Every structure is written in C-alpha cells, then in structure tokens.
Short mmCIF file of C-alpha atoms (C1' of nucleotides) and ligand atoms in Angstrom, two decimals:
data_model
loop_
_atom_site.label_atom_id
_atom_site.label_comp_id
_atom_site.label_asym_id
_atom_site.label_seq_id
_atom_site.Cartn_x
_atom_site.Cartn_y
_atom_site.Cartn_z
CA MET A 1 8.75 -9.81 21.18
CA PRO A 2 10.62 -7.26 19.06
CA PHE A 3 10.61 -7.30 15.29
CA ASN A 4 13.19 -9.73 13.95
CA ALA A 5 14.33 -8.60 10.51
CA GLU A 6 16.33 -11.75 9.83
CA ALA A 7 13.35 -14.01 10.51
CA ALA A 8 11.09 -11.72 8.51
CA ARG A 9 13.49 -11.83 5.59
CA ARG A 10 13.47 -15.61 5.62
CA VAL A 11 9.67 -15.57 5.56
CA GLN A 12 9.70 -13.27 2.54
CA GLU A 13 12.28 -15.36 0.71
CA ARG A 14 10.24 -18.51 1.30
CA LEU A 15 6.88 -17.05 0.35
CA ALA A 16 8.25 -15.20 -2.68
CA LYS A 17 8.44 -18.57 -4.45
CA LEU A 18 4.66 -18.74 -4.28
CA VAL A 19 4.08 -15.55 -6.28
CA VAL A 20 2.16 -16.35 -9.46
CA PHE A 21 2.25 -14.34 -12.70
CA ALA A 22 -0.96 -14.99 -14.62
CA PRO A 23 -3.67 -13.09 -16.47
CA ILE A 24 -6.38 -11.72 -14.21
CA PRO A 25 -9.50 -13.76 -15.02
CA LYS A 26 -12.15 -11.33 -13.83
CA ALA A 27 -12.16 -7.61 -13.05
CA GLU A 28 -15.69 -6.54 -12.17
CA THR A 29 -14.96 -5.45 -8.64
CA VAL A 30 -11.73 -4.02 -7.23
CA ALA A 31 -10.81 -3.28 -3.63
CA GLY A 32 -8.39 -0.73 -2.25
CA LEU A 33 -6.48 -1.32 1.01
CA ASP A 34 -4.74 1.28 3.16
CA VAL A 35 -3.73 2.02 6.76
CA ALA A 36 -3.33 5.22 8.80
CA TYR A 37 -1.80 5.71 12.25
CA SER A 38 -2.18 7.74 15.38
CA GLY A 39 0.61 6.84 17.72
CA ASP A 40 0.50 3.07 18.07
CA VAL A 41 -3.07 2.71 16.83
CA ALA A 42 -3.53 1.41 13.29
CA TYR A 43 -6.64 2.23 11.31
CA GLY A 44 -7.17 -0.06 8.33
CA ALA A 45 -9.72 0.28 5.56
CA ALA A 46 -10.98 -1.79 2.64
CA VAL A 47 -13.24 -0.32 -0.02
CA VAL A 48 -14.77 -2.35 -2.84
CA VAL A 49 -15.60 -0.57 -6.08
CA LYS A 50 -17.58 -1.88 -9.01
CA MET A 51 -16.22 -1.40 -12.51
CA PRO A 52 -16.51 0.41 -14.74
CA ALA A 53 -18.80 2.95 -13.07
CA LEU A 54 -16.67 3.07 -9.90
CA GLU A 55 -19.57 2.72 -7.51
CA VAL A 56 -18.62 1.83 -3.94
CA VAL A 57 -20.31 -1.47 -3.14
CA ASP A 58 -18.81 -2.22 0.28
CA VAL A 59 -16.62 -0.68 2.97
CA ALA A 60 -15.01 -2.13 6.08
CA CYS A 61 -12.41 -0.99 8.58
CA SER A 62 -10.28 -2.17 11.47
CA VAL A 63 -8.75 -0.56 14.53
CA SER A 64 -5.85 -2.33 16.18
CA LYS A 65 -2.58 -1.78 17.98
CA ALA A 66 0.46 -1.29 15.77
CA VAL A 67 3.09 -3.61 17.18
CA VAL A 68 5.69 -3.73 14.44
CA PRO A 69 7.70 -0.63 13.47
CA TYR A 70 8.12 0.49 9.89
CA VAL A 71 11.34 -0.90 8.52
CA PRO A 72 12.08 -0.43 4.79
CA THR A 73 11.38 -3.65 2.82
CA TYR A 74 9.32 -5.06 5.70
CA LEU A 75 6.21 -2.92 5.40
CA ALA A 76 3.92 -5.96 5.27
CA PHE A 77 4.85 -6.98 8.79
CA ARG A 78 3.39 -3.68 9.98
CA GLU A 79 0.43 -3.16 7.64
CA LEU A 80 -0.74 -6.56 6.45
CA SER A 81 -2.66 -7.29 9.64
CA PRO A 82 -4.67 -4.03 9.75
CA MET A 83 -5.43 -4.40 6.05
CA LEU A 84 -6.59 -8.01 6.28
CA ARG A 85 -8.66 -7.39 9.40
CA ALA A 86 -10.61 -4.84 7.38
CA TYR A 87 -10.67 -7.09 4.32
CA PHE A 88 -12.18 -10.02 6.21
CA LYS A 89 -15.07 -7.84 7.35
CA LEU A 90 -16.16 -7.14 3.79
CA ARG A 91 -19.46 -8.76 2.84
CA VAL A 92 -18.65 -8.30 -0.83
CA LYS A 93 -15.32 -9.84 -1.78
CA PRO A 94 -13.57 -8.21 -4.76
CA ASP A 95 -12.12 -9.89 -7.84
CA ILE A 96 -8.91 -7.91 -7.45
CA ILE A 97 -7.14 -6.10 -4.62
CA LEU A 98 -5.09 -2.91 -4.95
CA VAL A 99 -2.59 -2.36 -2.17
CA ASP A 100 -0.91 0.91 -1.16
CA GLY A 101 2.67 -0.29 -1.54
CA HIS A 102 4.82 -2.38 -3.88
CA GLY A 103 4.31 -5.90 -5.15
CA VAL A 104 7.33 -7.60 -6.72
CA ALA A 105 9.20 -4.31 -7.13
CA HIS A 106 10.98 -5.28 -3.93
CA PRO A 107 14.52 -6.51 -3.19
CA ARG A 108 13.19 -10.01 -2.46
CA ARG A 109 10.33 -9.74 -4.95
CA PHE A 110 7.85 -9.80 -2.11
CA GLY A 111 6.40 -6.44 -1.20
CA ILE A 112 3.15 -6.12 0.76
CA ALA A 113 0.94 -6.53 -2.31
CA SER A 114 2.60 -9.87 -3.08
CA HIS A 115 2.36 -10.92 0.55
CA ILE A 116 -1.37 -10.27 0.61
CA GLY A 117 -1.91 -11.96 -2.74
CA VAL A 118 -0.11 -15.12 -1.67
CA VAL A 119 -1.90 -15.24 1.69
CA LEU A 120 -5.35 -14.75 0.16
CA LYS A 121 -4.60 -16.62 -3.08
CA LYS A 122 -6.25 -13.76 -4.94
CA PRO A 123 -5.12 -11.28 -7.61
CA THR A 124 -3.31 -8.28 -6.07
CA ILE A 125 -1.65 -5.23 -7.57
CA GLY A 126 0.90 -3.01 -5.85
CA VAL A 127 0.53 0.76 -6.30
CA ALA A 128 3.25 2.85 -4.65
CA LYS A 129 3.92 6.57 -4.65
CA SER A 130 7.68 6.18 -4.80
CA ARG A 131 10.33 3.67 -5.76
CA LEU A 132 11.73 1.24 -3.24
CA TYR A 133 13.92 -0.99 -5.38
CA GLY A 134 15.13 -1.00 -8.96
CA VAL A 135 16.30 1.47 -11.55
CA GLU A 136 13.77 3.73 -13.21
CA GLU A 137 14.25 3.88 -16.93
CA GLY A 138 11.87 4.86 -19.67
CA GLY A 139 8.71 4.52 -17.63
CA CYS A 140 9.77 1.19 -16.21
CA VAL A 141 11.53 0.01 -13.06
CA LEU A 142 14.16 -2.58 -13.84
CA ASP A 143 15.87 -5.05 -11.57
CA PRO A 144 19.44 -3.69 -11.28
CA SER A 145 20.93 -7.16 -11.50
CA THR A 146 18.79 -8.95 -14.07
CA GLY A 147 17.23 -6.15 -16.06
CA GLU A 148 13.77 -7.63 -15.61
CA VAL A 149 10.85 -5.19 -15.60
CA LEU A 150 9.60 -5.10 -12.02
CA ALA A 151 7.16 -2.22 -12.30
CA GLN A 152 5.75 0.33 -14.67
CA VAL A 153 5.30 4.02 -13.97
CA VAL A 154 1.76 5.23 -14.50
CA LYS A 155 0.95 8.91 -14.43
CA CYS A 156 -2.11 9.49 -12.30
CA GLY A 157 -1.73 12.72 -10.41
CA GLY A 158 1.92 12.10 -9.68
CA LYS A 159 3.86 9.00 -10.66
CA LYS A 160 2.44 5.72 -9.49
CA TYR A 161 4.70 2.68 -9.44
CA VAL A 162 2.55 -0.27 -10.48
CA SER A 163 3.74 -3.82 -9.94
CA VAL A 164 2.30 -7.30 -9.79
CA GLY A 165 1.37 -8.51 -6.34
CA SER A 166 0.48 -12.05 -7.36
CA TYR A 167 -1.96 -13.80 -9.70
CA ALA A 168 -1.65 -10.97 -12.22
CA THR A 169 0.50 -9.78 -15.11
CA LEU A 170 2.11 -6.34 -15.22
CA GLU A 171 0.12 -5.57 -18.38
CA ASP A 172 -3.20 -6.33 -16.66
CA ALA A 173 -2.10 -4.42 -13.56
CA VAL A 174 -1.26 -1.30 -15.56
CA ARG A 175 -4.47 -1.48 -17.57
CA ILE A 176 -6.57 -1.76 -14.41
CA VAL A 177 -4.81 1.05 -12.57
CA GLU A 178 -5.16 3.34 -15.57
CA THR A 179 -8.86 2.51 -15.73
CA LEU A 180 -9.23 3.37 -12.06
CA CYS A 181 -7.32 6.66 -12.26
CA LYS A 182 -9.73 9.48 -11.53
CA LYS A 183 -8.90 13.07 -10.64
CA GLY A 184 -5.28 12.28 -10.01
CA ASP A 185 -5.92 9.32 -7.75
CA VAL A 186 -6.35 5.59 -8.09
CA TYR A 187 -9.95 5.63 -6.94
CA PRO A 188 -10.19 2.55 -4.67
CA LEU A 189 -6.98 3.53 -2.88
CA ARG A 190 -8.11 7.13 -2.50
CA ALA A 191 -11.42 5.90 -1.07
CA ALA A 192 -9.65 3.59 1.37
CA HIS A 193 -7.26 6.36 2.39
CA GLU A 194 -10.16 8.69 3.14
CA ILE A 195 -11.92 6.09 5.26
CA THR A 196 -8.70 5.55 7.11
CA GLN A 197 -8.32 9.28 7.93
CA LYS A 198 -11.97 9.54 8.81
CA ILE A 199 -12.05 6.74 11.40
CA LYS A 200 -8.76 7.97 12.83
CA LYS A 201 -10.15 11.43 13.48
CA ALA A 202 -13.30 9.83 14.87
CA ALA A 203 -10.97 7.93 17.19
CA LEU A 204 -12.90 4.68 16.79
CA PRO A 205 -12.19 2.18 19.60
CA HIS A 206 -10.03 -0.90 19.08
CA ASP A 207 -11.95 -3.78 17.55
CA GLU A 208 -11.62 -5.86 20.73
CA ASP A 209 -13.20 -3.13 22.83
CA ARG A 210 -16.22 -2.93 20.60
CA TYR A 211 -19.40 -5.00 20.74
CA PRO A 212 -20.61 -6.61 17.50
CA CYS A 213 -22.26 -4.01 15.26
CA SER A 214 -21.84 -1.11 17.69
"C1'" DG B 1 31.68 2.08 5.75
"C1'" DC B 2 28.18 4.96 2.88
"C1'" DG B 3 23.88 5.88 0.77
"C1'" DA B 4 19.02 4.29 -0.29
"C1'" DC B 5 15.07 3.32 1.89
"C1'" DA B 6 7.11 1.49 0.02
"C1'" DG B 7 4.15 3.43 4.36
"C1'" DA C 1 3.17 7.38 8.05
"C1'" DT C 2 2.93 11.86 11.00
"C1'" DC C 3 3.75 16.83 12.67
"C1'" DT C 4 0.30 21.30 10.33
"C1'" DT C 5 -3.60 26.47 8.03
"C1'" DG C 6 -3.73 29.61 5.51
"C1'" DT C 7 -2.16 31.42 1.56
"C1'" DC C 8 -0.08 32.51 -3.18
"C1'" DG C 9 -0.61 31.57 -8.01
"C1'" DC C 10 -2.44 29.56 -12.39
MG1 MG D 1 -0.77 4.09 3.02
#
DNA sequence: GCGACAG
DNA sequence: ATCTTGTCGC
C-alpha cells in the first residue's frame, strides 16, 4: 500500500488538535531520538541523558524496513515508527523527549515531534537543522498568516530551530535545548545520531530476525 | 503554474 | 537522509 498524502494530511489535521502547550513539570532526564538509513533499512536510536551532568543512563535501538518515502511535511510517517520502536525498548523512560525534526513549526502545526508527543502523551521538543515552514525574523519563526511564534532559533553549532512538540512551552523548550548544547551539538540528539550511524555500519539485523537479547 | 520543501 | 577522504586554513 503506497503512501497516501491526502489520508496522512487528514490524520495530522485531526491529531493537531490534541497538541498541548503547558509548562514542562520535570526535566531530570531527557531523551534524543534519531534515525539513519541504508537503502530501505531504517536504524533508529533512543538515548536517555541525565541532567545536568549529561550522563547517558540508557540506550536502545531498532532496525526495521523503511516503507514510507520521505515527503516534505510528512516526515513522521517515515520516521516515527523506527524512533518509537527504539523508545519502547528503553528501560529508563525520560521526562522529556527531543526529536530530530520540527514540532509545531509545521504547515499543519503537527511535525514529527508533535506527533510523538501526542502519541506518547509526554513532553516533546522539536529540534531541526533547517526551516520547514514560517518566516524567520529576529531569531524567531513566525506563522506567515497569523504572526504567531512557531519556533525560536537557538545557536548551537549552527542554527537550531526549536519548537514545541506537545506538553511544553516554547520558553521551556528553548531553555532545555540551550542547557543541552555542548560542543556545537544538542547532546542527546548527537548521541542518538552516533548510535544510529554505528549500528548502520555494523549492519545489525532487522529486529524480527533477531532472537531476544542476541 | 512556480518555488519551497524537517530528515 | 545518502553518495564520499583527504586536505587547506585558522
Ligand atoms: Mg535525523
């Protein structure tokens, strides 16, 4: 069954109503989620870091078949599954989740970080390397039609576009990302990205072809 | 119709 | 995202 953009758009429009803007209650542990590819194989990784020392307290990964292509504004339909498969394997669940991609700085206010936040009912923050939607102005990304602030630009290495996924406020999101910025990278995301590259080069077998714990 | 376009 | 190593410069 091929990817159906119209159906996917309807899903985003429906779920976008469930995005919640609220202060993050607890921020002792933060996870980073990312995915890498080799052909049609997706390698997902989740790394949990403890604040404020930034010690890695748990790591998990997933290997699966990428079935959905990358289509701008529909990234979640391609990467949410690999990310969550890794996330569910974590023994230590984080207070907050950082996702490599946008949150509400999306044409339908429902980027992958928002999608994951709504699905897990847990605070998520979107951290993207480039702009997808909105007009950049004075360190902020504004909705071209309403003028609302959708994201804030944080300098960490290069520009990082920080937006609320769900269950967070932009102020909290920015403060947390700034705290996690180390050596030009948002630490949890850098850690997840490295795991992702590492298991890809190791050519780990698909999850289904692996025995428990092997 | 044209240009933009997370990863 | 991925294709790709060493090399030039501060
Ligand atoms: Mg990524």
